[in-house]
Amino acid sequence: MAKWDYDGPILEIENLSISFFTRLREIPAVMDFSCVVQPGEAMGLVGESGCGKSTVALGVMQDLGVNGKIVGGTIKFKGRDLNKMSMEELRDIRGSEIAMIYQEPMASLNPAMKIGKQLIEVPMIHEGVSEKEAYARALEVVTDVKLPDPKRILESFPHQLSGGQQQRIVIAMALMSKPSLLILDEPTTALDVTVEAAVVELVKDLGKKYGTSMLFISHNLGLVLETCDRLCVMYSGEAVEAGSIEDVFDKMQHPYTQALFRSIPLPGADKNSRPLKAIPGNFPLPHERPPGCNFGPRCDYFQDAHCDAQAIPMAAVEGNDRHTTRCLRFEEIDWDAPIDASDTKVKGEVGDVVLRMDNLKKYYEVAASALFGGGEKRVVKANETLSFEARESETLAIVGESGCGKSTFAKVLMGLETATDGKIMIDNREIQATPIEERDTKTVSEVQMVFQNPFDTLNPSMTVGRQIIRALEIFKVGNSEAEREQRMLELLDLVKLPRTFADRMPRQLSGGQKQRVGIARAFAGDARIVVADEPVSALDVSVQAAVTDLLMEIQRKNKTTLLFISHDLSIVRYLSDRVMVMYLGHVVEMGTTDQVFSPPYHPYTEALLSAVPIADTSIEKQHIVLEGDIPSAMNPPTGCPFQTRCRWKDKVAGGLCEREIPPVRKMADGHQVKCHLPDAEFAAMEPVIKIAAE
C-alpha cells in the first residue's frame, strides 16, 4: 500500500481511555489521555511502572490483547481513526507506517533465522520490493545503525550478537520501511550506559535523517531530556503535565513532577547535606484510586474538600508553549520555594579497615567448544589483580559495564566461587579459598548480599515473616522462637515496613517492598559487610530514593561497610565515599568520589561520565560516544584492556597501549589510575560535566 501524504499532526490522541476487563471487574488503565505528535517531533512519555505508558503505546498499535479495550476517546494517525480501521488496514500500517521497538531485543528477533533474512522480510512483505533491493536496503540500514562489518552481521544469528548489537538490529528493522512514527518502549533499559548513550545518539540522528516522529517511553528523565522535544508526565493512568522539555523541566507546574525531580540524584544532591526526598506513600492500584486528584494522598499541597471533590481536567499554563497541568492549585503554589533542608544527616565516622583484597584473581576455564566439551581449554580472566580495602561505615562503589567482573568479584567475596589467586581478608581472616558451605556461621552472617532483582530472591510460597525468621535461624540469632519473632518484627521496623507485612506473601508486595524484605534479611545476622548488587536498578525512581536512603540510615546505625555495585553514576555520586572503576577485570581508576568525578580521569571513566543522562537543563556535558563493543574476557586485547575503544590512544607514543598493560599511577592521595597517558595530557583534561553559569 502506498503511504499517504498528510501535512497535519502525525499522531493525535484525544481523551483516550483504555480498560482491561477481568472476571471480577473493569480495571481502568488509562483515563482521559490526550497528546499530539507533530511531524519530525519526538515526544517523551515518562512515569513510574504501572502508570499506563506502555498501554498507550499498545493502544496506538491496536494490540491490547483479548482483555483490553479502548472505552473512550480517539487515536488518529495522520488524520485517520485507528480504532475504526479493519484488520487488513491495520496490518498494512503496522511495521511500514508505525513501527515499535520493545524493551527486550531478543523478544523481537527470531533466534532460528539469520539477521539478514529477518531484515529483508520487512520491505518485501510491506512494499513488495525485490529481494535484491531489500538486501541493499538492509545493508544501508545496518550501516546506519553503526554496526561493524555489516555483511558479516547480516549472515549472523541473533545469539551471536551482544545485547547492544541486538537492540541496534531491532532499530534497523523498525527503520527498514522508513516509518512515519516510531514508538520506543524503554529501548535502552537492558543496556549498559555507554551502549545506551550510543543507541540514543543513533535514534536522534536517524530521526533527523528519516524525518521520523517519535513516541519515546521511559522512566529516565535524563534520557528524555537528551532525546525529546516535548514530554508528557503520567501518573496512575492520567497525563498530569505536558509541555516542551524546557517548560516542564524548568517551570514545572504539577506537584508530582516536582516530587519526581526531588527524588532523583542530580548534581548537588548529597546523602548528608542534601538528601533526596522520597515521595511518601505508595502508588495507588487501578481499582483503589482516590476521588478527585490521583496524586492527592501523596501530595504536599493537598487540600481537603477541594482536591478530592471532583474529577480534575487538564488546564493550560499561560505564556508557555502548549504547557498543560492537571492540578487545581498550580497558580497559587510557590514553585520556586527552596527545598526544606531540615533533613540533613550526620555523616558516619569511617572506622578501621574491615575488608582487604590483595591481588585477587579469578579465572574460569571453558572448553573452546563449550557446547560439546571438545577442543582445548580457554581461560576467561574475569578478575585481574584486584586490590583494595574497605572500612567500617564506608560506602565503596564499584562501577563498570556488564562483563567487567563486578559480579564475579562479589561471588568470590560471598564464597559462591573461590579465588584463583590472591587474598581476601576480613579482620585478618583469609576467606578467599573457603566456599560458602565450609564457612562458619559468623563469616556467613557478616558478609551478606542484596540482589538486583527482589522478585528472584524471595520464596514465593513462604510469608515475609517466615523468610526473615529462617535467616535468623541459619545465623543462630535468638534462643527461642519468641525471641526470633521479636527480632523479625524489629527488622521490619528497621526497613520501614508495617509489622502486619509479616503475614503477607511476596506476591502481595510491590517491587520496592520486596527489596526492603531482601535488605531486612541481609541485616538479620548483623551483617558487617553488605554487597548491594544494583539494588535499585529494577525499581521506580521515587522508590529508588527511599531504598537508597534506607540503606544509608541502616549503615549509620549499624556501621556497616557497603559495597555498592552499580552502573548508574548519578546514584554512585550521591551515596558513595569512594569509587572503584572496573573494565574487563581490571581496576582502571580508584579514589574518593570527588577525585573520580573530576579530572584527571582514566579515559574509560571520562566516557562513562559523559554517557550518564542527567535530568537537568543547566548541565553541559562533553560528548563522548565509545566506538565498538566491550571485548570478550575470553579473548581480551593485548596491552591495555581499554585500548580498542580509547580516544586518547594516539597521544601515547610508540604503540605502548597495544603492547603493555599500564602501570598503576598515583595521582593524588588515594587516587590511582591505570593508564599510559603522559602527565601533561592528564593535567590538561577538562571536566566532563559542567553546571552552566546562571
XYZ file of C-alpha atoms in Angstrom:
694
model
C 0.000 0.000 0.000
C 1.343 3.435 -0.874
C 1.984 5.742 2.070
C -0.454 8.592 2.189
C 0.688 12.215 2.310
C -0.632 14.256 5.169
C 0.527 17.608 6.454
C -1.217 17.695 9.847
C -0.089 16.061 13.109
C 1.240 12.503 12.740
C -0.462 11.290 15.914
C -3.435 12.814 17.734
C -4.660 11.097 20.881
C -7.784 12.701 22.312
C -9.402 11.890 25.697
C -8.262 8.279 25.368
C -9.496 5.795 27.985
C -8.365 2.154 27.973
C -9.618 -0.540 30.356
C -8.760 -4.174 30.925
C -11.613 -6.498 31.797
C -11.156 -9.355 34.274
C -13.809 -11.731 35.593
C -14.142 -9.592 38.696
C -14.098 -6.052 37.413
C -13.149 -3.473 34.804
C -9.678 -2.071 35.513
C -9.193 1.427 34.036
C -5.542 1.561 32.910
C -5.591 4.903 31.064
C -8.114 7.719 31.581
C -8.735 10.899 29.612
C -5.291 10.889 27.980
C -4.510 13.382 25.202
C -1.335 14.168 23.297
C -0.297 15.374 19.839
C 2.893 14.467 17.960
C 3.787 16.744 15.054
C 5.860 15.633 12.008
C 9.523 15.131 12.923
C 8.818 15.700 16.630
C 9.991 13.457 19.486
C 7.520 13.183 22.354
C 8.649 11.645 25.653
C 6.206 9.732 27.818
C 7.503 9.439 31.397
C 6.186 7.970 34.616
C 6.609 5.072 37.006
C 5.777 1.481 36.156
C 2.053 0.883 36.163
C 1.188 4.453 35.158
C -0.097 3.415 31.720
C 2.768 4.482 29.396
C 3.065 1.135 27.623
C -0.731 0.765 27.499
C -0.915 3.996 25.480
C 1.707 2.597 23.061
C -0.184 -0.690 22.699
C -3.365 1.322 22.120
C -1.671 3.131 19.228
C -0.554 -0.233 17.827
C -4.118 -1.594 18.390
C -2.541 -4.504 20.212
C -4.312 -4.609 23.576
C -4.952 -8.354 23.626
C -8.289 -10.005 24.345
C -8.914 -8.261 27.672
C -8.008 -4.710 26.682
C -10.473 -2.282 25.133
C -10.482 1.368 24.170
C -13.544 2.578 26.097
C -13.418 6.260 25.195
C -11.670 8.847 23.026
C -9.840 8.510 19.714
C -6.368 7.758 18.361
C -5.804 9.338 14.963
C -2.785 8.562 12.822
C -2.308 11.108 10.016
C -5.936 12.153 10.493
C -7.450 8.644 10.331
C -9.021 6.959 13.353
C -7.052 3.760 14.059
C -9.906 2.351 16.081
C -12.174 2.271 13.036
C -9.720 0.536 10.708
C -10.172 -3.056 9.569
C -7.574 -5.711 10.434
C -6.335 -5.534 6.826
C -5.730 -1.780 7.006
C -4.001 -2.100 10.364
C -1.749 -4.863 9.034
C -0.646 -2.558 6.228
C 0.183 0.255 8.631
C 1.982 -1.728 11.324
C 5.636 -2.109 10.502
C 5.536 0.137 7.458
C 3.934 3.358 8.781
C 4.103 2.797 12.541
C 6.943 0.736 13.989
C 7.587 -0.191 17.598
C 10.835 -1.022 19.377
C 10.465 -3.028 22.563
C 12.495 -3.128 25.745
C 13.865 -6.645 25.278
C 15.519 -7.001 21.835
C 15.525 -10.819 21.827
C 11.711 -10.806 22.074
C 11.581 -9.183 18.625
C 14.118 -11.430 16.876
C 13.637 -14.965 15.612
C 16.505 -16.997 17.142
C 16.471 -19.538 14.286
C 16.776 -17.058 11.431
C 19.767 -15.091 10.172
C 19.621 -11.335 10.779
C 19.710 -10.521 7.037
C 16.671 -12.689 6.310
C 14.708 -11.079 9.162
C 15.503 -7.598 7.869
C 14.733 -8.126 4.180
C 11.339 -9.622 5.055
C 10.054 -6.205 6.155
C 10.119 -4.292 2.840
C 9.371 -7.450 0.823
C 6.120 -8.005 2.751
C 5.094 -4.381 3.214
C 6.214 -2.859 -0.075
C 6.589 -5.815 -2.392
C 10.183 -4.899 -3.340
C 12.554 -7.483 -4.816
C 14.929 -9.469 -2.631
C 17.932 -7.733 -4.189
C 16.589 -4.257 -3.434
C 15.581 -5.341 0.088
C 19.114 -6.676 0.707
C 20.659 -3.393 -0.468
C 18.385 -1.503 1.904
C 19.213 -3.865 4.785
C 22.915 -3.245 4.185
C 22.329 0.531 4.217
C 20.273 0.441 7.437
C 22.738 -1.827 9.270
C 25.476 0.628 8.273
C 23.249 3.487 9.520
C 22.900 1.911 12.951
C 26.721 1.876 13.148
C 27.274 -1.874 13.318
C 30.748 -3.103 12.374
C 31.174 -5.270 9.270
C 27.504 -5.111 8.084
C 27.841 -8.072 5.674
C 29.015 -10.358 8.483
C 26.207 -9.107 10.749
C 23.573 -9.952 8.094
C 24.969 -13.506 7.996
C 24.848 -13.887 11.805
C 22.195 -15.368 14.062
C 20.819 -13.194 16.901
C 22.630 -15.138 19.649
C 25.977 -14.276 18.046
C 25.450 -10.558 18.790
C 25.763 -8.633 22.059
C 22.716 -7.010 23.696
C 23.624 -3.597 22.282
C 24.060 -5.036 18.778
C 20.724 -6.877 19.008
C 18.974 -3.655 20.014
C 20.538 -1.876 17.025
C 19.257 -4.626 14.726
C 15.751 -4.157 16.144
C 16.056 -0.405 15.475
C 17.293 -1.191 11.947
C 14.303 -3.488 11.442
C 11.931 -0.746 12.566
C 13.537 1.698 10.117
C 13.532 -0.661 7.111
C 10.258 0.765 5.798
C 11.047 4.359 6.800
C 8.001 4.642 9.115
C 6.350 7.981 9.895
C 6.005 7.128 13.581
C 8.455 5.186 15.715
C 7.357 4.076 19.194
C 10.231 3.228 21.535
C 9.242 1.439 24.755
C 12.169 1.722 27.208
C 14.541 0.684 24.386
C 17.734 1.012 26.441
C 16.796 -0.359 29.874
C 18.664 -3.621 29.366
C 21.813 -1.915 28.026
C 24.981 -0.523 29.613
C 25.201 3.264 29.916
C 27.925 3.586 27.277
C 25.903 1.444 24.847
C 22.761 3.342 25.838
C 24.483 6.641 25.001
C 25.424 5.315 21.557
C 21.895 3.962 20.901
C 20.257 7.233 21.999
C 22.627 9.215 19.795
C 21.729 6.878 16.961
C 17.969 7.241 17.469
C 18.304 11.048 17.412
C 20.410 11.056 14.228
C 18.125 8.595 12.433
C 15.044 10.573 13.489
C 16.552 13.579 11.720
C 17.748 11.601 8.687
C 14.426 9.844 8.047
C 12.189 12.664 9.366
C 10.523 10.153 11.686
C 8.238 11.291 14.518
C 8.845 9.515 17.803
C 6.972 8.492 20.908
C 9.720 7.720 23.429
C 8.552 5.858 26.558
C 10.910 5.948 29.520
C 11.120 6.320 33.279
C 14.510 8.037 32.897
C 14.047 11.817 32.805
C 17.676 12.360 31.759
C 17.190 10.229 28.632
C 14.024 12.095 27.721
C 15.875 15.404 28.098
C 18.541 14.176 25.671
C 16.197 12.710 23.047
C 12.870 14.565 23.035
C 11.426 17.961 22.115
C 8.328 17.652 24.297
C 7.212 15.438 27.125
C 4.140 14.200 28.896
C 4.326 13.083 32.543
C 1.888 10.310 33.527
C 0.719 9.234 36.965
C -1.708 6.412 37.703
C -3.302 6.276 34.248
C -3.550 10.020 33.608
C -1.402 12.662 31.983
C -0.617 15.122 34.796
C 1.644 17.565 32.950
C 2.653 18.101 29.324
C 4.734 20.708 27.521
C 8.106 21.446 25.963
C 11.179 19.978 27.660
C 12.318 23.435 28.871
C 8.926 24.355 30.323
C 8.378 21.085 32.190
C 11.968 20.779 33.481
C 12.485 24.412 34.484
C 8.953 25.683 35.121
C 7.130 22.583 36.347
C 3.512 23.122 37.322
C 2.446 19.828 38.896
C 3.330 18.517 42.392
C 4.089 15.017 41.051
C 6.616 16.350 38.514
C 8.258 18.343 41.304
C 8.302 15.314 43.645
C 9.828 13.179 40.878
C 12.710 15.632 40.357
C 13.343 15.832 44.104
C 13.740 12.063 44.308
C 16.438 11.694 41.621
C 20.115 12.303 42.396
C 21.005 15.373 40.325
C 24.449 17.003 40.696
C 24.439 18.871 44.001
C 22.441 16.262 45.924
C 24.423 14.785 48.820
C 23.463 11.960 51.173
C 24.367 14.060 54.223
C 23.859 17.736 53.444
C 21.119 17.486 50.808
C 19.432 14.084 50.910
C 16.922 13.034 48.277
C 13.277 13.375 49.167
C 11.322 10.183 48.569
C 7.651 10.524 47.601
C 5.617 9.476 50.668
C 3.070 6.649 50.465
C 2.536 4.182 47.638
C 1.343 4.257 44.047
C -2.446 3.502 44.051
C -3.650 0.272 42.421
C -6.032 0.894 39.484
C -9.150 -0.157 41.446
C -8.100 1.790 44.568
C -7.607 5.227 43.052
C -8.678 8.087 45.364
C -11.518 10.502 44.496
C -10.517 13.722 42.695
C -6.761 14.026 42.180
C -4.984 10.643 41.889
C -1.813 12.124 43.409
C -3.743 13.726 46.307
C -2.811 11.270 49.113
C 0.937 11.743 48.393
C 0.874 15.498 47.644
C 2.431 18.232 49.830
C -0.164 20.751 48.639
C -3.321 18.645 49.078
C -6.436 20.478 50.330
C -9.364 18.569 51.832
C -12.763 19.006 50.154
C -11.075 20.846 47.274
C -8.595 18.460 45.622
C -10.780 15.400 46.226
C -14.162 16.918 45.362
C -14.312 16.390 41.592
C -12.537 14.981 38.533
C -9.709 17.352 37.585
C -9.291 18.428 33.956
C -6.035 19.460 32.253
C -5.567 23.244 32.454
C -3.422 25.444 30.214
C -0.411 27.248 31.721
C -0.409 30.810 30.402
C 2.564 32.100 28.446
C 4.241 28.725 27.775
C 4.366 26.540 24.664
C 1.277 24.241 24.825
C 2.013 23.615 28.530
C -0.822 21.947 30.482
C -1.232 20.595 34.022
C -3.808 18.524 35.916
C -3.699 20.495 39.190
C -6.359 22.780 40.709
C -3.850 24.786 42.747
C -0.979 25.283 40.264
C -1.424 29.071 40.133
C -1.221 29.559 43.907
C 1.735 27.229 44.666
C 5.159 28.866 45.082
C 7.129 26.610 42.720
C 10.419 28.394 43.465
C 10.292 27.826 47.242
C 13.555 26.200 48.389
C 13.515 22.528 49.375
C 13.019 22.100 53.094
C 16.565 21.317 54.224
C 15.709 20.219 57.762
C 16.652 16.705 56.765
C 20.450 16.899 56.964
C 22.130 13.772 58.304
C 25.312 13.359 60.315
C 27.997 11.519 58.375
C 29.020 8.242 59.998
C 32.663 8.221 61.135
C 34.700 5.933 58.893
C 36.424 3.345 61.099
C 39.109 0.690 60.710
C 39.702 -1.490 57.664
C 37.206 -4.379 57.694
C 37.834 -5.906 54.280
C 41.079 -6.119 52.342
C 41.780 -7.661 48.941
C 45.321 -8.279 47.725
C 45.936 -9.122 44.069
C 42.745 -11.139 43.782
C 42.469 -13.133 40.548
C 39.550 -15.180 39.319
C 39.965 -17.207 36.130
C 37.473 -19.627 34.618
C 38.393 -22.491 32.298
C 35.949 -23.132 29.480
C 36.146 -25.609 26.629
C 36.755 -23.889 23.285
C 33.678 -25.701 22.029
C 31.537 -25.200 25.138
C 28.570 -26.981 23.580
C 30.230 -30.362 23.114
C 33.102 -30.042 25.560
C 35.708 -30.746 22.882
C 38.765 -28.766 21.855
C 41.443 -27.178 24.030
C 40.560 -25.214 27.164
C 40.371 -21.411 27.051
C 40.779 -19.186 30.092
C 38.358 -16.376 30.931
C 40.130 -13.810 33.094
C 37.145 -12.396 34.987
C 39.180 -10.570 37.658
C 42.784 -9.491 37.184
C 44.854 -8.447 40.258
C 42.155 -6.667 42.263
C 43.490 -4.822 45.303
C 41.569 -2.504 47.620
C 40.409 -2.064 51.188
C 37.073 -1.017 52.646
C 36.474 0.458 56.101
C 33.744 0.384 58.704
C 30.818 2.766 57.866
C 32.207 3.352 54.366
C 30.389 3.052 51.059
C 32.667 1.850 48.265
C 31.008 1.932 44.848
C 32.126 -0.480 42.139
C 31.196 0.693 38.653
C 31.670 -0.589 35.123
C 29.813 -2.134 32.205
C 28.427 -5.662 32.205
C 31.180 -8.205 31.767
C 33.754 -6.102 33.634
C 33.954 -8.543 36.541
C 31.900 -6.676 39.202
C 29.575 -9.575 39.980
C 32.362 -12.188 39.742
C 34.296 -10.445 42.461
C 31.099 -10.260 44.568
C 30.609 -14.033 44.130
C 34.176 -14.730 45.311
C 33.662 -12.466 48.333
C 30.384 -14.248 49.181
C 32.017 -17.678 48.833
C 29.854 -18.695 45.867
C 33.148 -19.006 43.949
C 36.712 -19.429 45.201
C 39.620 -17.244 44.130
C 42.248 -18.411 41.620
C 44.955 -16.379 43.358
C 45.403 -13.519 45.835
C 43.835 -12.888 49.238
C 40.545 -11.651 50.690
C 40.753 -10.807 54.379
C 38.034 -9.887 56.858
C 39.779 -8.603 60.001
C 42.902 -10.585 59.011
C 40.909 -13.840 58.477
C 41.560 -15.169 54.974
C 38.377 -16.326 53.227
C 39.266 -16.413 49.500
C 39.609 -20.210 49.358
C 36.665 -21.154 51.584
C 33.455 -21.874 49.683
C 30.242 -20.760 51.394
C 29.239 -24.253 52.550
C 32.512 -24.513 54.515
C 32.344 -21.020 56.050
C 31.385 -20.736 59.720
C 28.077 -19.076 60.638
C 29.845 -15.919 61.845
C 31.529 -15.334 58.458
C 28.336 -16.081 56.519
C 26.244 -13.686 58.602
C 28.954 -10.986 58.436
C 29.064 -10.870 54.632
C 25.622 -10.563 53.080
C 24.225 -9.528 49.706
C 21.253 -7.523 48.437
C 20.450 -8.584 44.874
C 19.368 -6.637 41.826
C 16.040 -8.307 41.324
C 13.972 -8.619 44.502
C 11.498 -10.986 42.776
C 14.089 -13.726 42.299
C 15.394 -13.778 45.860
C 12.202 -14.411 47.840
C 10.488 -17.775 48.207
C 7.034 -17.278 46.655
C 5.382 -19.861 48.927
C 6.605 -18.521 52.274
C 5.336 -15.474 54.209
C 7.619 -12.477 54.590
C 7.984 -13.008 58.351
C 8.828 -16.691 57.927
C 11.590 -15.865 55.376
C 13.248 -13.428 57.796
C 12.917 -15.888 60.725
C 14.500 -18.584 58.519
C 17.543 -16.323 58.058
C 17.692 -15.715 61.831
C 17.650 -19.493 62.429
C 20.514 -20.026 59.975
C 22.542 -17.217 61.597
C 21.737 -18.705 65.063
C 20.231 -15.435 66.265
C 17.927 -15.689 69.338
C 17.488 -18.591 71.746
C 13.801 -19.233 71.191
C 11.119 -18.904 68.529
C 9.615 -15.978 70.513
C 12.946 -14.100 70.509
C 13.332 -14.618 66.768
C 9.746 -13.481 66.193
C 10.508 -10.272 68.111
C 13.783 -9.712 66.201
C 11.915 -10.242 62.888
C 9.418 -7.504 63.822
C 12.319 -5.184 64.741
C 13.899 -5.879 61.322
C 10.605 -4.916 59.633
C 10.723 -1.653 61.641
C 14.349 -1.170 60.522
C 13.381 -1.323 56.836
C 10.241 0.782 57.462
C 7.673 -1.884 56.604
C 4.468 -2.220 58.680
C 4.639 -5.180 61.087
C 1.441 -6.569 59.538
C 3.538 -7.396 56.430
C 4.963 -10.378 58.356
C 1.883 -12.381 57.332
C 1.919 -11.349 53.662
C 3.136 -13.415 50.745
C 5.757 -11.918 48.367
C 3.210 -11.617 45.524
C 1.227 -9.130 47.652
C 4.182 -6.723 47.773
C 5.373 -4.078 45.316
C 8.943 -4.169 43.924
C 10.207 -1.609 46.460
C 8.612 -3.505 49.353
C 10.180 -6.790 48.200
C 13.574 -5.122 48.037
C 13.088 -3.950 51.653
C 12.404 -7.549 52.717
C 15.645 -8.537 50.944
C 17.504 -5.830 52.901
C 15.897 -6.943 56.211
C 17.058 -10.478 55.513
C 20.598 -9.327 54.678
C 20.825 -7.483 58.011
C 19.243 -10.341 60.011
C 22.607 -11.568 61.300
C 24.069 -8.104 61.970
C 25.993 -8.093 58.689
C 29.209 -6.055 58.768
C 29.784 -6.085 55.018
C 26.845 -5.837 52.644
C 27.323 -6.227 48.905
C 24.492 -4.389 47.171
C 24.450 -5.574 43.543
C 22.479 -2.974 41.539
C 19.895 -2.928 44.369
C 17.735 -0.156 42.933
C 18.031 -0.578 39.160
C 14.814 -2.650 38.965
C 12.861 -0.072 40.985
C 10.983 3.098 40.084
C 12.674 6.470 40.513
C 10.562 7.506 43.505
C 11.146 4.134 45.229
C 14.896 4.287 44.489
C 15.264 7.351 46.710
C 13.504 5.626 49.614
C 15.548 2.406 49.283
C 18.948 4.167 48.973
C 18.118 6.383 51.958
C 17.119 3.298 53.914
C 20.472 1.634 53.147
C 22.295 4.794 54.276
C 20.264 5.000 57.500
C 20.928 1.356 58.387
C 24.594 1.934 57.594
C 24.752 4.890 60.012
C 23.057 2.828 62.733
C 24.999 -0.436 62.262
C 28.324 0.976 60.986
C 28.068 -1.365 58.002
C 30.615 -1.448 55.199
C 28.629 -1.153 51.991
C 29.989 -2.330 48.628
C 27.609 -0.762 46.144
C 27.802 -2.304 42.652
C 26.152 -0.103 40.037
C 26.339 1.300 36.523
C 24.237 4.341 37.480
C 26.827 7.000 38.188
C 24.256 9.537 39.443
C 23.383 7.283 42.382
C 27.069 6.442 42.897
C 27.956 10.130 43.099
C 25.155 10.680 45.599
C 25.892 7.926 48.090
C 29.463 6.640 47.807
C 32.541 7.737 49.739
C 34.995 6.057 47.383
C 34.641 4.701 43.849
C 36.387 1.847 42.041
C 36.013 1.783 38.238
C 36.419 -1.633 36.573
C 36.933 -2.565 32.941
C 37.404 -6.114 31.664
C 38.559 -7.482 35.034
C 40.976 -4.616 35.796
C 40.573 -1.741 38.253
C 41.297 1.213 35.964
C 40.645 4.006 38.469
C 40.076 4.302 42.202
C 39.733 7.229 44.575
C 37.318 9.287 46.625
C 34.068 10.201 44.888
C 35.274 13.777 44.333
C 38.574 12.557 42.840
C 36.895 10.142 40.409
C 34.216 12.620 39.310
C 36.657 15.423 38.483
C 39.689 15.442 36.130
C 42.185 13.888 35.672
C 40.179 10.832 34.635
C 41.048 7.445 33.231
C 39.813 7.643 29.582
C 37.176 4.999 30.403
C 35.859 6.910 33.442
C 35.622 10.003 31.249
C 33.475 8.111 28.710
C 31.287 6.640 31.490
C 30.616 10.087 32.963
C 29.766 11.506 29.557
C 27.301 8.675 28.927
C 25.162 9.261 32.026
C 21.912 11.049 31.177
C 21.324 13.903 33.652
C 17.846 15.368 34.058
C 18.998 18.963 34.440
C 18.854 21.596 31.702
C 21.647 23.652 33.337
C 24.198 20.871 32.818
C 26.699 20.985 29.962
C 28.384 17.697 29.105
C 31.317 16.778 26.937
C 30.010 14.447 24.302
C 31.994 11.202 24.098
C 30.490 8.144 22.421
C 32.587 4.985 22.691
C 33.101 3.146 19.423
C 32.809 -0.627 19.310
C 31.656 -3.189 21.852
C 33.329 -4.415 25.016
C 35.884 -7.088 24.034
C 35.318 -10.646 25.272
C 37.031 -11.654 28.526
C 37.906 -14.921 26.751
C 39.888 -13.060 24.150
C 40.971 -9.732 25.664
C 43.057 -7.254 23.631
C 46.804 -7.153 24.168
C 48.277 -4.390 26.304
C 45.798 -2.026 27.914
C 42.332 -3.649 28.086
C 40.675 -0.370 27.037
C 42.921 0.440 24.039
C 40.456 -0.831 21.400
C 37.924 1.888 22.335
C 40.165 4.657 23.711
C 40.075 8.119 22.125
C 43.360 9.162 23.790
C 45.449 6.271 22.428
C 47.219 8.349 19.746
C 48.619 10.636 22.494
C 50.835 7.761 23.695
C 53.990 7.252 21.653
C 55.311 4.013 20.204
C 52.230 1.780 20.347
C 52.762 1.266 24.086
C 48.992 0.880 24.721
C 48.822 -2.129 22.377
C 51.860 -3.808 23.908
C 51.883 -3.354 27.675
C 49.353 -3.374 30.498
C 49.674 0.116 32.012
C 51.172 0.645 35.466
C 49.047 1.931 38.358
C 49.752 5.653 38.681
C 49.285 7.561 41.961
C 47.585 10.866 41.052
C 46.903 12.331 44.471
C 46.415 10.991 47.960
C 44.441 7.758 47.497
C 43.689 8.429 43.793
C 45.094 5.877 41.348
C 44.695 5.448 37.585
C 45.899 2.563 35.379
C 46.942 4.362 32.191
C 49.916 5.126 29.899
C 48.917 8.770 29.185
C 51.670 11.352 29.774
C 51.255 13.656 32.804
C 50.775 16.701 30.566
C 47.676 15.112 28.976
C 46.216 14.313 32.384
C 46.867 17.857 33.556
C 45.061 19.321 30.520
C 41.862 17.242 30.909
C 38.622 19.219 31.014
C 35.713 18.372 33.347
C 33.114 16.198 31.568
C 30.133 17.620 33.454
C 29.829 21.370 33.926
C 26.992 23.242 35.565
C 26.285 26.198 33.284
C 26.511 29.622 34.889
C 23.128 31.114 35.653
